[in-house]
Structure formats: C-alpha cells, structure tokens
Coordinates of C-alpha atoms (C1' of nucleotides) in Angstrom, one line a residue:
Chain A
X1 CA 0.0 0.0 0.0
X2 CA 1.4 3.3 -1.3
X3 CA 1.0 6.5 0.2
X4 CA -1.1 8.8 -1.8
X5 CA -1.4 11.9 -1.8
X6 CA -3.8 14.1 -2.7
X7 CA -4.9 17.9 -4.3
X8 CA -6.5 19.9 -1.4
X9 CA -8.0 22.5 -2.2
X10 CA -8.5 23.9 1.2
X11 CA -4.9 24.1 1.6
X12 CA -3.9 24.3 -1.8
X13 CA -1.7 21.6 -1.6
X14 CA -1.4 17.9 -2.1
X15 CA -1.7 16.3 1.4
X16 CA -1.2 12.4 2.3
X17 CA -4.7 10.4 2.4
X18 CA -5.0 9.1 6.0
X19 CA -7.6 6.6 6.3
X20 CA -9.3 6.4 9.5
X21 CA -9.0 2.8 11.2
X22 CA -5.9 2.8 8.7
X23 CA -7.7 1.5 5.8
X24 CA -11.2 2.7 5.7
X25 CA -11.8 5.8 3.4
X26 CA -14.9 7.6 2.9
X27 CA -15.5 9.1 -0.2
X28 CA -18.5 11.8 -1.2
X29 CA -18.5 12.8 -4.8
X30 CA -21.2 15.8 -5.2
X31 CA -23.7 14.6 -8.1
X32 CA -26.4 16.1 -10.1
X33 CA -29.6 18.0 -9.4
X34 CA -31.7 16.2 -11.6
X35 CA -34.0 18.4 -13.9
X36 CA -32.6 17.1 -17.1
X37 CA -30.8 14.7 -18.5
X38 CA -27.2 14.7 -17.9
X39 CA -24.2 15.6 -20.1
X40 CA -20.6 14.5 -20.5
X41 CA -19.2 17.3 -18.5
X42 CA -21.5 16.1 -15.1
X43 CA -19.8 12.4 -15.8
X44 CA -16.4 13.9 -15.1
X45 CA -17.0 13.4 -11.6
X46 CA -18.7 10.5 -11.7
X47 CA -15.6 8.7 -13.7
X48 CA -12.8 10.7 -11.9
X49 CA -14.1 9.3 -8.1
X50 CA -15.1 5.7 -9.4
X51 CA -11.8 5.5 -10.8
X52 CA -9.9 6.7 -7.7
X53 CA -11.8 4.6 -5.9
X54 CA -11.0 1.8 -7.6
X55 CA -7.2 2.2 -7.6
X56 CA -7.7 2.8 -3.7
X57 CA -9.4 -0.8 -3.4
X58 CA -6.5 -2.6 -5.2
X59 CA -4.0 -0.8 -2.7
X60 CA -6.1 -2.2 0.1
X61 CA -8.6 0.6 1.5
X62 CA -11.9 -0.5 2.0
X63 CA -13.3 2.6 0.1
X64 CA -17.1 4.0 0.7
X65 CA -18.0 5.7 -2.2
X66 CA -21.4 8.1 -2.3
X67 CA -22.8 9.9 -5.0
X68 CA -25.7 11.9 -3.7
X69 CA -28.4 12.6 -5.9
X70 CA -30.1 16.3 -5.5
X71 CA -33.9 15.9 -5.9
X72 CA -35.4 19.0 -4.8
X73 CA -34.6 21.8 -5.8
X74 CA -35.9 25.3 -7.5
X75 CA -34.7 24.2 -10.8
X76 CA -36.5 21.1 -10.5
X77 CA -39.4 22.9 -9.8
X78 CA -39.0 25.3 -12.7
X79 CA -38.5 22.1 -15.5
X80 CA -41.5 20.4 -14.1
X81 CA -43.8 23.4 -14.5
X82 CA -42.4 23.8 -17.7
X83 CA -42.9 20.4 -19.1
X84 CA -45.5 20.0 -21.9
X85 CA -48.0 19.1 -19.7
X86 CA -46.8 20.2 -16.6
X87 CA -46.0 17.4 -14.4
X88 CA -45.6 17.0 -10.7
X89 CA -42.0 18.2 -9.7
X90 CA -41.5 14.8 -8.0
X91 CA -42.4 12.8 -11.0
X92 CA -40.3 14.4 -13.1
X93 CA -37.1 13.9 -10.5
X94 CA -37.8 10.6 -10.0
X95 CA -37.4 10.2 -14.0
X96 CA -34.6 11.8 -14.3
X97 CA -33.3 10.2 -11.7
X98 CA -33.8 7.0 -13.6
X99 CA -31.9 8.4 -16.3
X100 CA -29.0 9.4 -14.8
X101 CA -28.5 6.1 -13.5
X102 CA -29.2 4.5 -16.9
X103 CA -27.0 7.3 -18.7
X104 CA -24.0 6.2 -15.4
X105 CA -24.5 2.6 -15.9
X106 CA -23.6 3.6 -19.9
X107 CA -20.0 4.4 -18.2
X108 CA -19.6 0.6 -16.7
X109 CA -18.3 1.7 -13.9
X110 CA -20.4 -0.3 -11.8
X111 CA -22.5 2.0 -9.0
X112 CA -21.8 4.0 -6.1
X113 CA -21.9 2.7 -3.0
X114 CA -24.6 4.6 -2.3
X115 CA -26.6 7.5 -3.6
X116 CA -28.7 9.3 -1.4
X117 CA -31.7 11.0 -2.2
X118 CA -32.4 14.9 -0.6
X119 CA -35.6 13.9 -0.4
X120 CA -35.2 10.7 1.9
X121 CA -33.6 12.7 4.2
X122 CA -35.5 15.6 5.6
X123 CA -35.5 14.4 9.0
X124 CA -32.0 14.4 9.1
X125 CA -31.9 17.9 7.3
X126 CA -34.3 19.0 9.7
X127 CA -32.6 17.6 13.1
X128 CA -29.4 19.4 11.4
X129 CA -31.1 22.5 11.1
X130 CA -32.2 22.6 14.1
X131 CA -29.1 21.9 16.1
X132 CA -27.3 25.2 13.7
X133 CA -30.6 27.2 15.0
X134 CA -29.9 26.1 19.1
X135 CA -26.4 26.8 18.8
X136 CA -26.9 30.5 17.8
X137 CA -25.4 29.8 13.7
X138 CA -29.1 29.7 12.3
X139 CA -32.2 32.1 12.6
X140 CA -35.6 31.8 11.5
X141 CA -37.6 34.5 9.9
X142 CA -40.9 33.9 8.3
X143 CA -40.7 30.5 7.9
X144 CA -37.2 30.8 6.2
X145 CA -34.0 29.6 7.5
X146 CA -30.9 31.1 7.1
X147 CA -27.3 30.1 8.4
X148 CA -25.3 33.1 9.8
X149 CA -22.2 33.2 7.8
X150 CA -20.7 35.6 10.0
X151 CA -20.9 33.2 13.2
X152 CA -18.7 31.5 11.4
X153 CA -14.5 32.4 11.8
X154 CA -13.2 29.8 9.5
X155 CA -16.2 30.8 6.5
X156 CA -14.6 31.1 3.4
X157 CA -11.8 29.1 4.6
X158 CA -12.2 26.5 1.7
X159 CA -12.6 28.5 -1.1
X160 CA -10.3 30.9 -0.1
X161 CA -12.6 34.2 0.4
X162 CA -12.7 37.3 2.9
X163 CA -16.3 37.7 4.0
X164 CA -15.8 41.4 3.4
X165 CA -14.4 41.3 0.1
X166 CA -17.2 39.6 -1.6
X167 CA -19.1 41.0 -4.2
X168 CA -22.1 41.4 -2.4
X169 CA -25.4 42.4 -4.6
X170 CA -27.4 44.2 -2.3
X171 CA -30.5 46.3 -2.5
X172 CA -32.3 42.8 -3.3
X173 CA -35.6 42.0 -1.9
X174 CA -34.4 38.6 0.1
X175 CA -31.4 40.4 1.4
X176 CA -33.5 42.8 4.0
X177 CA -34.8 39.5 5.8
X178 CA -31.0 38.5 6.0
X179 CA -28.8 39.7 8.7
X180 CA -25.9 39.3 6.1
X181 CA -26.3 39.1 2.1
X182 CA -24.5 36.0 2.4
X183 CA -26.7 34.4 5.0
X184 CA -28.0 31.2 2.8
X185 CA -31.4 29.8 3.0
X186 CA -30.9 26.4 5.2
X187 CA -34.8 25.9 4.7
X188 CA -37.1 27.1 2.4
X189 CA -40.6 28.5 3.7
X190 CA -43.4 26.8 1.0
X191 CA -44.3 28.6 -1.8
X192 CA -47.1 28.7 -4.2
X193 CA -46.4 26.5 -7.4
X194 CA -44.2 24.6 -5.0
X195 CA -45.5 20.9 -5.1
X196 CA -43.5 19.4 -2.6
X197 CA -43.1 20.2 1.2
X198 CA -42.2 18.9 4.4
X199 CA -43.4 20.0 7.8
X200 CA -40.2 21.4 10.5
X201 CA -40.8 23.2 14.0
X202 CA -39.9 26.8 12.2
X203 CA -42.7 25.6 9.3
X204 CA -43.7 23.7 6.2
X205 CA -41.0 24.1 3.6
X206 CA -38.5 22.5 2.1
X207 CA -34.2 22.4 2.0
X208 CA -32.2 24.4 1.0
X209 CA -29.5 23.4 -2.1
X210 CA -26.4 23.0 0.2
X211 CA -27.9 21.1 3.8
X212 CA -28.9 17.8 2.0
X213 CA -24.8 17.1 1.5
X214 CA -24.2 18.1 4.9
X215 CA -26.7 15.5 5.9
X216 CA -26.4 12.6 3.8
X217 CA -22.4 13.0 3.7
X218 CA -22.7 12.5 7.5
X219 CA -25.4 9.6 7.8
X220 CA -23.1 7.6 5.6
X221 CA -19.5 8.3 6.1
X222 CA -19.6 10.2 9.7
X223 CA -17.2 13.4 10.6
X224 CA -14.0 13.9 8.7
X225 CA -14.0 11.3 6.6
X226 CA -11.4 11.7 4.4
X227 CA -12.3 12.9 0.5
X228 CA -15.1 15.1 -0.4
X229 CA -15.3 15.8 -4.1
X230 CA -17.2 17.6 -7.0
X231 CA -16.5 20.0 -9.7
X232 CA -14.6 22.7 -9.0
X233 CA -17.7 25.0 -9.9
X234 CA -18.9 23.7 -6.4
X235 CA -16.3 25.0 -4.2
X236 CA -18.1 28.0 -3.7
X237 CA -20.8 28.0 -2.5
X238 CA -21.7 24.5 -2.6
X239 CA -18.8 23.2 -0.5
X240 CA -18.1 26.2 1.6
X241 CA -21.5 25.8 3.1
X242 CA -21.8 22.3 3.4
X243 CA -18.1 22.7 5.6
X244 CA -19.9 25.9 7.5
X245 CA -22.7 24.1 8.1
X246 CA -21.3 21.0 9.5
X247 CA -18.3 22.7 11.3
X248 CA -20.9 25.0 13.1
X249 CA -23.4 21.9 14.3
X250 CA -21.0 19.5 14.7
X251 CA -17.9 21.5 16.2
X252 CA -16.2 19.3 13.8
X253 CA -15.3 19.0 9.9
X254 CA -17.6 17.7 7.6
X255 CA -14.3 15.9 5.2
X256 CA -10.5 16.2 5.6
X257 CA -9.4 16.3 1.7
X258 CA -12.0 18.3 -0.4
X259 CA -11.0 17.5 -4.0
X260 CA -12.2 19.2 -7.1
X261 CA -12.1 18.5 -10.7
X262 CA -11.6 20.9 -13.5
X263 CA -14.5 21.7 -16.2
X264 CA -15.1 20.2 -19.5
X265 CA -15.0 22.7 -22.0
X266 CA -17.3 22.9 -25.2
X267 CA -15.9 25.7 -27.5
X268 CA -14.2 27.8 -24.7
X269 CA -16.9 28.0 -22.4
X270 CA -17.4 25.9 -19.7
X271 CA -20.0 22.9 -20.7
X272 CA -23.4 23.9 -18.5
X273 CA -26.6 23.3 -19.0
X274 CA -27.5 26.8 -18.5
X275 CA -25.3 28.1 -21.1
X276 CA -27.1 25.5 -23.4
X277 CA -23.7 24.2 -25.0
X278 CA -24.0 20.9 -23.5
X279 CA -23.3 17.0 -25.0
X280 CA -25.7 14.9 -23.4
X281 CA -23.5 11.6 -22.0
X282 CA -26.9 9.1 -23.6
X283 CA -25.3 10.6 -26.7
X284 CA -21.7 10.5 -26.5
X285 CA -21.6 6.8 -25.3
X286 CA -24.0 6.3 -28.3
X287 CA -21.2 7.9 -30.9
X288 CA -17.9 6.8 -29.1
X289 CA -18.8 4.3 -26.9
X290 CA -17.4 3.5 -23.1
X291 CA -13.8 2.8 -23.8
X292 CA -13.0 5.9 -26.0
X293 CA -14.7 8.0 -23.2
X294 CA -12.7 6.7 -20.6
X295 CA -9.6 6.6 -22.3
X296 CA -10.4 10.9 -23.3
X297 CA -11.0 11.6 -19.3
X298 CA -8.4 9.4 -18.0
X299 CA -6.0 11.5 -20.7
X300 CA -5.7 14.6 -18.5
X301 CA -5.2 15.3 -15.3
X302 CA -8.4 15.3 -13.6
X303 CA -8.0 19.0 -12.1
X304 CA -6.9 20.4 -15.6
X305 CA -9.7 22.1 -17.7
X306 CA -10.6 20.1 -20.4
X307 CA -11.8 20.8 -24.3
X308 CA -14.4 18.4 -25.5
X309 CA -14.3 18.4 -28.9
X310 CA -14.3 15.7 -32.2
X311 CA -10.3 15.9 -32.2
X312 CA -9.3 15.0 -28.6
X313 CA -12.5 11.8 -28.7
X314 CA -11.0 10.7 -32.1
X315 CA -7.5 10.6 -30.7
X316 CA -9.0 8.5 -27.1
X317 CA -10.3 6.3 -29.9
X318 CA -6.8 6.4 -31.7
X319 CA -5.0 5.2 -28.2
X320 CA -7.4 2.6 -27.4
X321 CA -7.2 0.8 -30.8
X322 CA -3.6 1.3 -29.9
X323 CA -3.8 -0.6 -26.9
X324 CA -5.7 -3.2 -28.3
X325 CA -3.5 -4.0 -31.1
X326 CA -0.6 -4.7 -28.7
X327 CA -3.2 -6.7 -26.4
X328 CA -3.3 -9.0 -29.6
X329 CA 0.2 -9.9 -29.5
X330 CA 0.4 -10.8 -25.7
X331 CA -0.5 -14.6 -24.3
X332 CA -2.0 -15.3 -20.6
X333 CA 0.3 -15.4 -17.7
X334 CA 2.7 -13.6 -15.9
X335 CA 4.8 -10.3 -17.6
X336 CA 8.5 -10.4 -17.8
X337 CA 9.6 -9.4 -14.3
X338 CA 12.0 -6.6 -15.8
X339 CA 9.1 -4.4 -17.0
X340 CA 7.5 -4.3 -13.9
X341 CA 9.0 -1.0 -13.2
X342 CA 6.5 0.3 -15.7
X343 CA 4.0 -0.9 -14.1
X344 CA 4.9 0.0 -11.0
X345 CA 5.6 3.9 -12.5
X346 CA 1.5 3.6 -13.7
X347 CA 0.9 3.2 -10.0
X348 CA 3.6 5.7 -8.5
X349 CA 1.2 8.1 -10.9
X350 CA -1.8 7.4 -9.5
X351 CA -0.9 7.7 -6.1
X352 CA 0.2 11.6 -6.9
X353 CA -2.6 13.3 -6.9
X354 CA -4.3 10.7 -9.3
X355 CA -2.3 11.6 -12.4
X356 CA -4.1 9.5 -14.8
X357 CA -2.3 11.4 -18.0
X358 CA 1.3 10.6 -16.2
X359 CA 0.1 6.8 -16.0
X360 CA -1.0 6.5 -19.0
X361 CA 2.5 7.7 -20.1
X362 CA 4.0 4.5 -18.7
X363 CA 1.0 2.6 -19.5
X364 CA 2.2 3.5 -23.2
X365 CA 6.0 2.8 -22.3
X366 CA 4.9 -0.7 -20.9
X367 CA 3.4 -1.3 -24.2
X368 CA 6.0 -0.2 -26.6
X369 CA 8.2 -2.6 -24.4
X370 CA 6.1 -4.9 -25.3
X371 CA 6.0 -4.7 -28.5
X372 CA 9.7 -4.4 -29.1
X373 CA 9.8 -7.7 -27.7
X374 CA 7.3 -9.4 -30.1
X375 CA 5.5 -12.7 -29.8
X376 CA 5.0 -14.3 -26.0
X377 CA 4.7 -11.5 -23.5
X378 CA 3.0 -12.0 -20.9
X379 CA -0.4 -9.6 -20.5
X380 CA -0.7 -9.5 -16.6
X381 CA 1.1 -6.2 -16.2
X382 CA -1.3 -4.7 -18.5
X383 CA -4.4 -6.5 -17.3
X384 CA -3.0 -4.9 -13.8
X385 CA -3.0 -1.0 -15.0
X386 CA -6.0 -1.8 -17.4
X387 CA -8.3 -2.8 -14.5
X388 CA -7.5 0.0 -12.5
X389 CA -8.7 2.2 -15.7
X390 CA -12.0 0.3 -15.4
X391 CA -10.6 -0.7 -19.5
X392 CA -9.5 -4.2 -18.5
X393 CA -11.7 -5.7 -21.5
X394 CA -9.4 -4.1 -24.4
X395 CA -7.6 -7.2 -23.8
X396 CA -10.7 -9.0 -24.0
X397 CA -10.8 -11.6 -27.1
X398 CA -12.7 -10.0 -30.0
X399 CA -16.0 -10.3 -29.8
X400 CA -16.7 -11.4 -32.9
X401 CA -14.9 -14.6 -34.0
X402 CA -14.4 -15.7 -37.6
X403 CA -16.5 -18.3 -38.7
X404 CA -15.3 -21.3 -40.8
X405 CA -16.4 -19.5 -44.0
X406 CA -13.7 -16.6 -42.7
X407 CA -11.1 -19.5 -42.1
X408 CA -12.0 -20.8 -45.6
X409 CA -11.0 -17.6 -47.2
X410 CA -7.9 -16.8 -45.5
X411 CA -6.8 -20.3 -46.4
X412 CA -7.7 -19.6 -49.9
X413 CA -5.5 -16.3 -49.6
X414 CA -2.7 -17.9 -48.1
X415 CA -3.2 -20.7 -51.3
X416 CA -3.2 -17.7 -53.5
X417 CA 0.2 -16.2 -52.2
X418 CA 2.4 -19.1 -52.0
X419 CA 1.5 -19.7 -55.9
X420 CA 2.1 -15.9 -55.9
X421 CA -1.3 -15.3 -57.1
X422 CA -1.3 -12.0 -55.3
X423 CA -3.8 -10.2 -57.6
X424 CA -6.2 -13.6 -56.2
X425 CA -5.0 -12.5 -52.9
X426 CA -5.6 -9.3 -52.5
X427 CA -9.0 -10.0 -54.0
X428 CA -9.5 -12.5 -50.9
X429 CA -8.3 -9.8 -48.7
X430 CA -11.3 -7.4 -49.9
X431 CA -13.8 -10.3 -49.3
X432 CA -12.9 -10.3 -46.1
X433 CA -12.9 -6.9 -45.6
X434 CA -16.3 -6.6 -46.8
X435 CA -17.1 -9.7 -44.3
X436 CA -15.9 -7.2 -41.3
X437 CA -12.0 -8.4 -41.1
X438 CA -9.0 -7.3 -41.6
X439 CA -6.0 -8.9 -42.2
X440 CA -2.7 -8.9 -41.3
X441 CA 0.0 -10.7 -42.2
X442 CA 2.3 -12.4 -39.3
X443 CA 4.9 -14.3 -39.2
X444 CA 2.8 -16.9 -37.8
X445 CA 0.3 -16.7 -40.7
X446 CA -2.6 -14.7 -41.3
X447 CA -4.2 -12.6 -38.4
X448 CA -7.9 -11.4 -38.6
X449 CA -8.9 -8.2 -36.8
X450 CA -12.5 -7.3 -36.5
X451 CA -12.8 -3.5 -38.2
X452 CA -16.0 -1.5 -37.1
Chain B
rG1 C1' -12.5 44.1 -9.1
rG2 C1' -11.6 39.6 -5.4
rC3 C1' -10.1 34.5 -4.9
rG4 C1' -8.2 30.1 -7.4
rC5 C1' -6.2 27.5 -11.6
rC6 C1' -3.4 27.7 -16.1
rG7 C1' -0.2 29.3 -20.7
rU8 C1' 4.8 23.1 -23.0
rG9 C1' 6.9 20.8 -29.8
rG10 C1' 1.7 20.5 -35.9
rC11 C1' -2.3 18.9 -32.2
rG12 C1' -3.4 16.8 -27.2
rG13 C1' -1.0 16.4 -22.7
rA14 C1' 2.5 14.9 -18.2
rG15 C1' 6.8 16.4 -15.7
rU16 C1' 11.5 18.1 -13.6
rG17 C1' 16.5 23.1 -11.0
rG18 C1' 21.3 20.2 -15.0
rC19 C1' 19.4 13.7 -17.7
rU20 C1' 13.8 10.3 -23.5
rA21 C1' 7.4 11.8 -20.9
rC22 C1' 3.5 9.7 -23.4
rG23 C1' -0.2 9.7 -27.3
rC24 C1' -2.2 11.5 -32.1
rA25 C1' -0.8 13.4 -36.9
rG26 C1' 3.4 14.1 -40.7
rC27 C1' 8.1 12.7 -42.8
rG28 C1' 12.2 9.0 -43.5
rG29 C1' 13.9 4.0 -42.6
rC30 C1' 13.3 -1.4 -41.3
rC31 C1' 9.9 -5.5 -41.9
rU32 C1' 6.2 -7.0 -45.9
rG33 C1' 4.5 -9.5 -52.6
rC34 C1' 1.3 -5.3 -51.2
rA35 C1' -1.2 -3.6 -47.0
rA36 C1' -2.1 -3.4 -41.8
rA37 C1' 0.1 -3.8 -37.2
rG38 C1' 5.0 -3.1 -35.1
rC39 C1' 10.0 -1.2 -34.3
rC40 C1' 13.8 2.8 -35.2
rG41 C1' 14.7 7.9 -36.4
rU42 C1' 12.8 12.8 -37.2
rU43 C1' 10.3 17.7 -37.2
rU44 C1' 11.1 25.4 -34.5
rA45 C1' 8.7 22.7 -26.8
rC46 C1' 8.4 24.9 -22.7
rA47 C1' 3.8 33.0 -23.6
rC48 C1' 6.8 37.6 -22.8
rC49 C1' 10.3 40.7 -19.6
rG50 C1' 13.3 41.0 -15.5
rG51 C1' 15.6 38.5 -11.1
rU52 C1' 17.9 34.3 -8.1
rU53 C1' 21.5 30.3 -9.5
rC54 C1' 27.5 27.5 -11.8
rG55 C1' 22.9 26.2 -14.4
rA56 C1' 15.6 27.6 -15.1
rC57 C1' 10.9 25.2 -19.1
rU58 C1' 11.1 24.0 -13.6
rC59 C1' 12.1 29.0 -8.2
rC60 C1' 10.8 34.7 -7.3
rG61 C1' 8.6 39.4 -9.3
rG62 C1' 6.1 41.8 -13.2
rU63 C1' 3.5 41.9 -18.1
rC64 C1' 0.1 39.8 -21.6
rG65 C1' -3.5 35.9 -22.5
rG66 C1' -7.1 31.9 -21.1
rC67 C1' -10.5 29.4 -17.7
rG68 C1' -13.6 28.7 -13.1
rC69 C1' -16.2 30.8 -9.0
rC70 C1' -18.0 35.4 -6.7
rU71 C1' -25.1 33.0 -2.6
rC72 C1' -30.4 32.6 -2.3
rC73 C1' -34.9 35.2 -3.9
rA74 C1' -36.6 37.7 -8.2

RNA sequence: GGCGCCGUGGCGGAGUGGCUACGCAGCGGCCUGCAAAGCCGUUUACACCGGUUCGACUCCGGUCGGCGCCUCCA
C-alpha cells in the first residue's frame, strides 16, 4: 500500500490520504440535481471518483463511495412546470433520476456505493437545522431559515474568500430579511407552485440546495471522513457551506481532503446546461462508446480544464485501438519481471494526486516494451494497469470470431500467395474486408482483426 | 475588481533546477508480394520581460493571455 497523496483545495496543496482505522476511506463525490438529462461534463465526476476509488481498493482501502443525488430543488421545480403538460415536480425527479443512473451505468463503472436521495432525508436535514438554530449559527424569519455566515470564523476558509471582500449584490428584496447578504437559505418556507413540502418546527418548507450534503455525507461516512469531491464550480458555494454548516453543528469537519475537478469545456466555455452548450453523456456513449470515453478523461489530469471536442475523442479512440493492437500480440500469464517497473511507474502516478495522464505515459511505455519484444509477452502487467482504468476488457478476445467460412477464405489467400497469385489474394483480402475483417500478415500466418 | 487555476513541440498532454514523458498526426527507414500492425529515427517545446543560481521550461517578481467561482430570492 502506497501512500497517496492528494490535491486539497483547502490548503492548496497535495496532502497524504490518512484513512481512519488505517484503511477505511470515505468518499462523497457531489452529483447532479436532476431536472434534465445529464451531459458528458457532469460524468467527469462521476468517472474521476469511481476510478480513484477503484485504484484505492486494489492498494487495500476498504473505500465507501457516495454519490448523492439532488432531488429538490428550484430548478427542479422550474422544469416540471415547464414540461408540456406540466408534471408534478417529484415525477419528473424521480425520472430523471432513472436516467441518470441508466446514462451512469452507460459508463460501466459499476454503482456508487450509495446514492442518497435529498428527499429521503428531511429528518436528518431537519434535526441538522435545528441543532445550527440552538447553537446560535441559524435564525428563522418567516418560515425561512438562514445560516449566519458571520458566526462562522473559518467561513470562506475553503474557497479561499474574505467575508468582506465579496461582491455582495445588495438592494435585493431577500437580502432585508438576512442579517448578512450572504446568510444562505438552510430551509425554504413553502411557496405557491411549490409541489413538494415537508413539515419542520420553524414551518412547512423545504431544503435548502447546500444542507442535504451536509446531511447525507454524514449519515453515511460520519465526521471527517477523508475525501469530499465535485467539480470545482462547487467549491463555492456548494462546499463552503456544506463545511460551515457542518463545522458550526457538529464543532467538527464535515471531510479532511476536499478534491475538485476541473471543467469540461465545449468551444471555450465551460459545458453547462444553463449556457445551453451541453453534449448529453446518452449521446456520447451512443457515438464513441465507453472505452474511447474513458480513455479521453483518464488523458488529462483530472484537475486540468478540459476541451471536449471531435479531435481530442477521435485521438482517445486512436489510443485505445492502440492498446488493443498490442493486447493482440500478448498470451495469458505472468509479464516479464524486468518491466514491472512500468507498471509499478503507472501506479507511482496514480498515487500523486491521481495523475491519470502521467500513468497513461507509462502505461504507453509498458506497451511499446512490449511490442519491441514481439511474440509471448505476458499480458498481466497490462491487465494490472487496465483494470484499474476500469478498460480491462481491451484485452478481452474480439468479440466477434471468424467463422469457418472466414477461415475458408484466409486459407484460400494464403493458397493464393504461396502460388504468388497475389492479384487472387488481394482480392480475398477485400472479401474479407467486406465480411468485417482485416487482415494482417504475421509471421505466424494470417491474423484477422474485427474492423467497425 | 476579489479568490483560485493555467499558458509546453503540428495537435493533445505529463513532468522536472542540469538527464527520452507519453499519445495523435506528418516525414524517412526497417519489416512486408502489397497492406495493416509493429519497431527505429525525425520535425522550430516549454507566452513575454526581469531576477535568483555554476545552471531555469522547472524557483521569485512583473506583463500579456485563457479558464472557473464570486449565494439565495426575483
């Protein structure tokens, strides 16, 4: 078991992971507020913390990974009221919900742990809110609930912000029930056109966006457990609150490491929904399919800003078939011992701040090795750093295999070109091309490799 | 404006105070009947200006440029 160390962004600096209980590790991965379907950039997450938590379970952790699922919410409301008909806003979450599972399982990653639902835990958002209001860092007014920012000392802490150097828009209508502009709404007093409520001693209402992590973060991983993650659109004010919030109730932190990755970008801007510039994941997995997807995120750095475009998916796709190919030429059973230092490099990567791009690097080096050294190399080393990638099945046999009428033809071929016939074998060659193979010529005969 | 991140070869993208990243594409070579795959070699790398240092792409300062965030309600 390596150490790893990890990006925090509290600090700003990488800091070693230490598991509580030595191995156990808690991971929270912020996930979507589902009012749509969701698009590649929102699987960025999603891949980046399944991943890491997979290369923490082969160096031993016994890793807790949750993706919570935000169900209510205004923009939730909004969508349902928009849809043609109208539909109830908890209909319309719970479908979306479904998809975003079906558009995740696309990924074959496998699931979360768990994914909590906002709206299965009221009571614990309520007991939450509560304990902020009793200990002086919450206030009711009108039914609303806000968290007093300034009762805080350490707010801003995470994302790096004076309290009294914010931009703060005032002359707004909420503001004048605030006792700061920066107070945030803890609980939301009902409103007309709201379809979903829940009663609480200060009144029937409903969460706010940022209490829900606080809660379910804490039901299922406890206090400072050790990585909370997200985009980095979500360090403020997502995070900072959910830390306030917790800090303030708890007198203790909500995570120790809070992680963030960088943005996908579509055409310089940043890929959001509300910007409209968005590439639904359904869609994506449709054109490129898993592999090529995973083999595009794990290309860069996961805090690195990223530019999604035709190019960079073409050249994933252009690396995977590269790894593939060499998969070909490798036979079951142990690699030679002198390249484990590659392998062992891919690893080294990882446990830095999850440098996927880095590992890939000797990923590559392992398999030009490999190929130097032709026929008879071993594929375990690969299999290793593949599985860890969640790609393991590149090395998987084709799919497809020829059928005796392929084997026919390639013996015909082979007929042709020892009579030197090659005009008769080239034809062959075409015919099987046309059949879905193509063939190349070995040393060991005739090779046929399924083409798309 | 504030805070944070970043600016690397045709493209993508790691990294380091002095030593080959890696991948994609191009070109040349080897192999091959041809092709594919593969191997070898190769093309103006480190935004700009200062500074520290025996030595900086790699540390410090500045300039220019890019990106993210800067609550809720409405």
């Amino acid at each position: 078991m390596r150490p790893v160390r990890l990006h925090d962004t509290a600090t700003g600096a990488l800091r070693e992971l230490r598991p509580r209980d030595g191995r156990r590790v808690g991971i929270y991965a912020c996930g979507p507020t589902v009012y749509g379907r969701i698009h590649v950039g929102n699987a960025r997450p999603f891949v980046t913390f399944a991943l890491l938590a997979r290369f923490l379970r082969r160096e031993g952790h016994e890793v807790t990974l949750v993706a919570n699922v935000t169900d209510v919410n205004d923009k939730i409301y909004d969508a349902a009221a928009r849809a043609d008909p109208p539909m109830p806003s908890a209909d319309l979450a719970r479908e979306m919900t479904a998809a975003y599972v079906a558009d995740t399982d696309g990924l074959g990653l496998g699931r979360p742990d768990h994914e909590p639902l906002a709206s299965e835990t009221i009571e614990r958002i309520v007991e939450l809110t509560g304990e902020l209001i009793e200990r002086g860092h919450a206030y009711a007014v009108q039914g609303d609930v806000f968290f007093r920012v300034r009762s805080d000392a350490r707010y801003g802490w995470l994302s790096h912000r004076e309290l009294d150097a914010m931009d703060q828009g005032e002359g707004l209508e909420g503001t004048q029930r605030k006792e700061h502009p920066l107070d945030f709404a803890l609980w939301k007093a009902h409103k007309e056109g709201e379809d979903t409520a829940w009663d609480a001693p200060w009144g029937r209402g409903r969460p706010g966006w940022h209490i829900e992590c606080s809660a379910m973060a804490e039901e299922l991983l406890g206090l400072e457990f050790e990585i909370h993650g997200g985009g980095s659109d979500l360090v403020f004010p997502h995070h900072e609150n959910e830390a306030a919030q917790t800090r303030c109730a708890r007198g203790r932190e909500l995570a120790d490491i809070w992680m963030h990755n960088g943005m996908l970008q579509l055409g310089r801007d940043k890929m959001a929904k509300s910007i409209g510039n968005v590439a639904p994941l359904h869609g994506v997995l449709e054109r490129w399919g898993r592999d090529t997807l995973i083999m595009f995120f794990v290309g860069a750095h996961y805090r690195q800003p990223v530019e999604f475009d035709d190019r960079a998916l073409e050249e994933a796709a252009a690396r995977v078939e590269r790894v593939r190919d060499a998969g070909r030429r490798l036979v079951d059973g142990d690699s030679p011992a002198d390249m484990a230092g590659h392998r062992d490099a891919f690893l080294d990567a990882l446990a830095e701040d999850f440098n996927t791009a880095a590992a890939l690097g000797h990923l590559f080096e392992w398999v030009r090795e490999a190929n130097r050294r032709g026929e008879g190399v071993g594929r375990s080393h690969l299999a290793q750093m593949l599985d860890v990638l969640a790609l393991e099945r590149l090395l998987d046999a084709a799919v497809r295999e020829p059928g005796p009428e392929d084997h026919a033809l390639v013996e015909r071929r082979q007929a042709a070109r020892g009579a030197r016939d090659f005009a008769a074998a080239d034809a062959l060659r075409d015919e099987l091309r046309t059949r879905g193979w193509e063939v190349r010529d070995g040393a060991q005969g005739a090779m046929l490799v399924p083409v798309e």
